Short mmCIF file of N, CA, C and O in Angstrom, two decimals:
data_model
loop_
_atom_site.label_atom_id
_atom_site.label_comp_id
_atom_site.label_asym_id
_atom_site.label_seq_id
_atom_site.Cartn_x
_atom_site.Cartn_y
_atom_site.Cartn_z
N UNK A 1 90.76 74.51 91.91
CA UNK A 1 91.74 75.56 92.05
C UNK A 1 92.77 75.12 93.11
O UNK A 1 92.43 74.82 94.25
N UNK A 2 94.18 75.10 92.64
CA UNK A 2 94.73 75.02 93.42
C UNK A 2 94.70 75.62 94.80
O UNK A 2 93.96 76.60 94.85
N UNK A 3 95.36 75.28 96.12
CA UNK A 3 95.65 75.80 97.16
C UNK A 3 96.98 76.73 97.34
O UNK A 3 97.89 76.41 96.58
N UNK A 4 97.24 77.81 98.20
CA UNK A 4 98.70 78.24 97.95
C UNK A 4 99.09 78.15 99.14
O UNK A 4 98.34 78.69 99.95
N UNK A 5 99.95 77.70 99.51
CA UNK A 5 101.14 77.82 100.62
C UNK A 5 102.06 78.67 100.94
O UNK A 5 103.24 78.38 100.78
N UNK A 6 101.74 79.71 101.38
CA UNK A 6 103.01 80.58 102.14
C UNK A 6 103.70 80.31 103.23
O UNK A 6 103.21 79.54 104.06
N UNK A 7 104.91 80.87 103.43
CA UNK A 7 105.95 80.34 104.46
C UNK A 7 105.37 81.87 105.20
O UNK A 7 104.82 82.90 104.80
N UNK A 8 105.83 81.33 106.43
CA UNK A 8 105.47 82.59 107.75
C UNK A 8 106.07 83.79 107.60
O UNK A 8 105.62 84.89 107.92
N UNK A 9 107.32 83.49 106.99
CA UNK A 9 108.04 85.26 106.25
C UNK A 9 107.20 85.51 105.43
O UNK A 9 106.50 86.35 105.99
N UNK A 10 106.76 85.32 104.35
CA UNK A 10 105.32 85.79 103.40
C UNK A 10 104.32 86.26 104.04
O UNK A 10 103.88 87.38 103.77
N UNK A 11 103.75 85.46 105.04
CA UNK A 11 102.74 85.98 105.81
C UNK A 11 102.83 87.31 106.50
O UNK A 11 101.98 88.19 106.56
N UNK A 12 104.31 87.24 107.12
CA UNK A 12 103.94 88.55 108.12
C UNK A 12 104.48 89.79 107.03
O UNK A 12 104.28 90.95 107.40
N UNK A 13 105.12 89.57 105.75
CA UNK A 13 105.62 90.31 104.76
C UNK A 13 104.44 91.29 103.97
O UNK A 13 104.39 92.41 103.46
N UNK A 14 103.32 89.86 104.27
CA UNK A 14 101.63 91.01 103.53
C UNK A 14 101.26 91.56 104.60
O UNK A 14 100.77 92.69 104.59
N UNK A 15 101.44 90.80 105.82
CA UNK A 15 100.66 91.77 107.30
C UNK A 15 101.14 93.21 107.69
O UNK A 15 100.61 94.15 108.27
N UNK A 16 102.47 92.94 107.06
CA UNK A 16 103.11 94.50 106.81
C UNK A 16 102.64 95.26 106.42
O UNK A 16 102.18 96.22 107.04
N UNK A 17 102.61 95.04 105.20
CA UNK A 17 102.41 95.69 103.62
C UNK A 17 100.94 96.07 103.59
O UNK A 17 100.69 97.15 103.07
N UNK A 18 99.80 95.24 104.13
CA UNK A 18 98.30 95.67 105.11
C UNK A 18 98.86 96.61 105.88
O UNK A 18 98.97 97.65 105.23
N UNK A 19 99.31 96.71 107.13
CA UNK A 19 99.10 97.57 107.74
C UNK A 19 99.97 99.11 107.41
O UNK A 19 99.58 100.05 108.10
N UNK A 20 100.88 99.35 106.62
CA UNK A 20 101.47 100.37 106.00
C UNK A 20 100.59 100.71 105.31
O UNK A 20 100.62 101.94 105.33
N UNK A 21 99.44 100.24 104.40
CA UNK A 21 98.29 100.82 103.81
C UNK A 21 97.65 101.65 104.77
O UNK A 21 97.81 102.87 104.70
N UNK A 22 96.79 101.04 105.84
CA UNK A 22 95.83 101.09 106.33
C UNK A 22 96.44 102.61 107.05
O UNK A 22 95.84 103.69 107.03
N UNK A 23 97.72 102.35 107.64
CA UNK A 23 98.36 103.43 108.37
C UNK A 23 98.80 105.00 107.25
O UNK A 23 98.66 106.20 107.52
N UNK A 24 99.14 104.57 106.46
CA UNK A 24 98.74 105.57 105.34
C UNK A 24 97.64 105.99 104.51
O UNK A 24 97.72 106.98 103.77
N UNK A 25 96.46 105.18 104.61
CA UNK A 25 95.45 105.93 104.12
C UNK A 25 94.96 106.59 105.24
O UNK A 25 94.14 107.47 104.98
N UNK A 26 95.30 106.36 106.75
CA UNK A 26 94.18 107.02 107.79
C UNK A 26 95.25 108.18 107.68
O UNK A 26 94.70 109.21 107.31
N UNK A 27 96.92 108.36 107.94
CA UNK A 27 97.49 109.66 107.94
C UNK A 27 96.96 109.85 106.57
O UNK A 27 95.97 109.16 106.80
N UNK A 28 96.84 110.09 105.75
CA UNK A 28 96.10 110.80 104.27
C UNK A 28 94.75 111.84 104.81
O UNK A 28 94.71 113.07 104.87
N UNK A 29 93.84 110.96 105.12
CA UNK A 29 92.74 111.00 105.72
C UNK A 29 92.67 112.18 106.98
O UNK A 29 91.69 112.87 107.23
N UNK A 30 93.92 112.20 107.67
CA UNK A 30 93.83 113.01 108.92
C UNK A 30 94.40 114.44 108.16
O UNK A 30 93.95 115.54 108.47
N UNK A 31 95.46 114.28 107.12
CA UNK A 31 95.88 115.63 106.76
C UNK A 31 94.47 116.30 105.68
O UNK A 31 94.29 117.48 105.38
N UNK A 32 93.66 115.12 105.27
CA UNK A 32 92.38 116.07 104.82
C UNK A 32 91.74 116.86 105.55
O UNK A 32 91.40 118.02 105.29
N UNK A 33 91.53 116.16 106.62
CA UNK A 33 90.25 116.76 107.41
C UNK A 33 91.39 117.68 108.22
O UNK A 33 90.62 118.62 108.44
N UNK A 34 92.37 118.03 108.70
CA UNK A 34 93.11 118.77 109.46
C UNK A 34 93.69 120.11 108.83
O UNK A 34 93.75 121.20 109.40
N UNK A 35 94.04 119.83 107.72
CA UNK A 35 95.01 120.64 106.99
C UNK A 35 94.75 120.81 105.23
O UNK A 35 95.60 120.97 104.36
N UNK A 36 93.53 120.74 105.13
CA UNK A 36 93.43 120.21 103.62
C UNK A 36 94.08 120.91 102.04
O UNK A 36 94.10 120.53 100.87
N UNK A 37 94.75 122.55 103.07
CA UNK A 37 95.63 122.63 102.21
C UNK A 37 96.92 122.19 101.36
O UNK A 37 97.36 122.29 100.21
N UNK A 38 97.33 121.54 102.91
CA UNK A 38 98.36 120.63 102.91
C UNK A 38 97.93 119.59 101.51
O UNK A 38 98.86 119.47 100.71
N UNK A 39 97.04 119.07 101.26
CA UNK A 39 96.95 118.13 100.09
C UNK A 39 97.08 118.46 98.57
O UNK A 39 97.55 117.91 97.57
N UNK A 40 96.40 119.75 98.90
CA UNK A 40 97.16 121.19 97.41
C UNK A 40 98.32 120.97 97.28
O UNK A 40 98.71 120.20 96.40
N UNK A 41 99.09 121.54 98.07
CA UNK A 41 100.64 121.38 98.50
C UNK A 41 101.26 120.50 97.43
O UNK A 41 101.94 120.77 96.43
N UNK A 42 100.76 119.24 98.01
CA UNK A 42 102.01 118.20 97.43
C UNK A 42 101.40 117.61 96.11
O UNK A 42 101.81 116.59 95.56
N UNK A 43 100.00 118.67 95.53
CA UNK A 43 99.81 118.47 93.94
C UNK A 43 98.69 116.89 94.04
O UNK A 43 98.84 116.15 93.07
N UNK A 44 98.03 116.57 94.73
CA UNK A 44 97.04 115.87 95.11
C UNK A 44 95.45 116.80 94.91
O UNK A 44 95.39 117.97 95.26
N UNK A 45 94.50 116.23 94.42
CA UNK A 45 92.96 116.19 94.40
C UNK A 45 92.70 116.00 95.52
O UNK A 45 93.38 115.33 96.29
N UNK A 46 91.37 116.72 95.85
CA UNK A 46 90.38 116.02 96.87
C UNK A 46 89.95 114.61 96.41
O UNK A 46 89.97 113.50 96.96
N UNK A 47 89.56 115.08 95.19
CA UNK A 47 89.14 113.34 94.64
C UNK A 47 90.06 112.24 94.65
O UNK A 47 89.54 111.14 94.85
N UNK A 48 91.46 112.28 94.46
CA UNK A 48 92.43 111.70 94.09
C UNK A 48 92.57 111.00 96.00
O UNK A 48 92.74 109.85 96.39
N UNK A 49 92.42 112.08 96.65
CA UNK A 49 92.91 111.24 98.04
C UNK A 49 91.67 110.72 98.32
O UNK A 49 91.91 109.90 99.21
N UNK A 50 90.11 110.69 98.02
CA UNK A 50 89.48 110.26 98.95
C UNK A 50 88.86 108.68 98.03
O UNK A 50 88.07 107.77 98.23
N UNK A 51 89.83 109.12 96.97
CA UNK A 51 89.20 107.52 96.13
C UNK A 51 90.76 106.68 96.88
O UNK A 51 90.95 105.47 96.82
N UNK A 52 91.51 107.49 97.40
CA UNK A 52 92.62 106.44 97.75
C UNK A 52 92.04 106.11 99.48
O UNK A 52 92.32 105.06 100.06
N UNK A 53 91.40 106.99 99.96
CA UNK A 53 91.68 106.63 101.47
C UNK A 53 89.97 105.94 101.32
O UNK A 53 89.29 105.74 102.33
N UNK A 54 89.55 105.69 100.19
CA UNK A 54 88.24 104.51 99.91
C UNK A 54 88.52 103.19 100.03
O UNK A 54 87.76 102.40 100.60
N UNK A 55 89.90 102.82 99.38
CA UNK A 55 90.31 101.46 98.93
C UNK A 55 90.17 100.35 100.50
O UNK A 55 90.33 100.69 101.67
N UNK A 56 89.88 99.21 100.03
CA UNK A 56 90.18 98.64 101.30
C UNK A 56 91.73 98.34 101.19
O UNK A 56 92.59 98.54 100.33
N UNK A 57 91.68 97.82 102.30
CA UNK A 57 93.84 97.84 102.77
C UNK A 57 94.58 96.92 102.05
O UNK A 57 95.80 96.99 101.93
N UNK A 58 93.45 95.59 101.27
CA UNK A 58 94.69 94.86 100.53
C UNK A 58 94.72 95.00 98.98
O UNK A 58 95.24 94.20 98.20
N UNK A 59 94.02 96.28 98.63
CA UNK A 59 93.95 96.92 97.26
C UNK A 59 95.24 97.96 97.24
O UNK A 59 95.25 99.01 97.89
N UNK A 60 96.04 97.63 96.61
CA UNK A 60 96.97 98.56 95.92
C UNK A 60 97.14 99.85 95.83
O UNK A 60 96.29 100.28 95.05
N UNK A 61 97.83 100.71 96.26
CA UNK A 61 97.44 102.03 95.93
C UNK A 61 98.12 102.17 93.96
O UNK A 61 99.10 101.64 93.45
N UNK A 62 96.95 103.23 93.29
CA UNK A 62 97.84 104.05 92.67
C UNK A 62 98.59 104.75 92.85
O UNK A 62 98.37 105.29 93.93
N UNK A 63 99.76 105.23 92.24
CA UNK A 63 100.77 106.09 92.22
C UNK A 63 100.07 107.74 92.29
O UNK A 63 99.39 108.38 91.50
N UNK A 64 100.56 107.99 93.48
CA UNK A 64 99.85 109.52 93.58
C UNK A 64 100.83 110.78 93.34
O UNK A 64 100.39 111.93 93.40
#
């Protein structure tokens, strides 16, 4: 299998894109447990957010 080479803009471009996950599934996560009406609100599941705030951080979200 090949090897892949990224340039350091790529790198810190996924380190982003990781941590905008991670930082949006824990705010997800905090408006459950805080406000869980709030997740009614904007037409979201319980199930729907807690299979999203499951994912690890370099899994994709679905479109919610």
């Amino acid at each position: 299998m090949p090897r892949r080479h990224y340039s350091l803009a790529t790198l810190r471009s996924i380190i982003a894109t990781w941590s905008e996950r991670i930082r949006f599934r824990w705010e997800l996560e905090q408006k459950l447990k805080d406000d869980p009406h709030l997740i009614d609100d904007i037409g979201l599941t319980r199930q729907q957010v807690e299979a999203e705030i499951a994912k690890p951080f370099w899994q994709v979200s679905n479109p919610l």
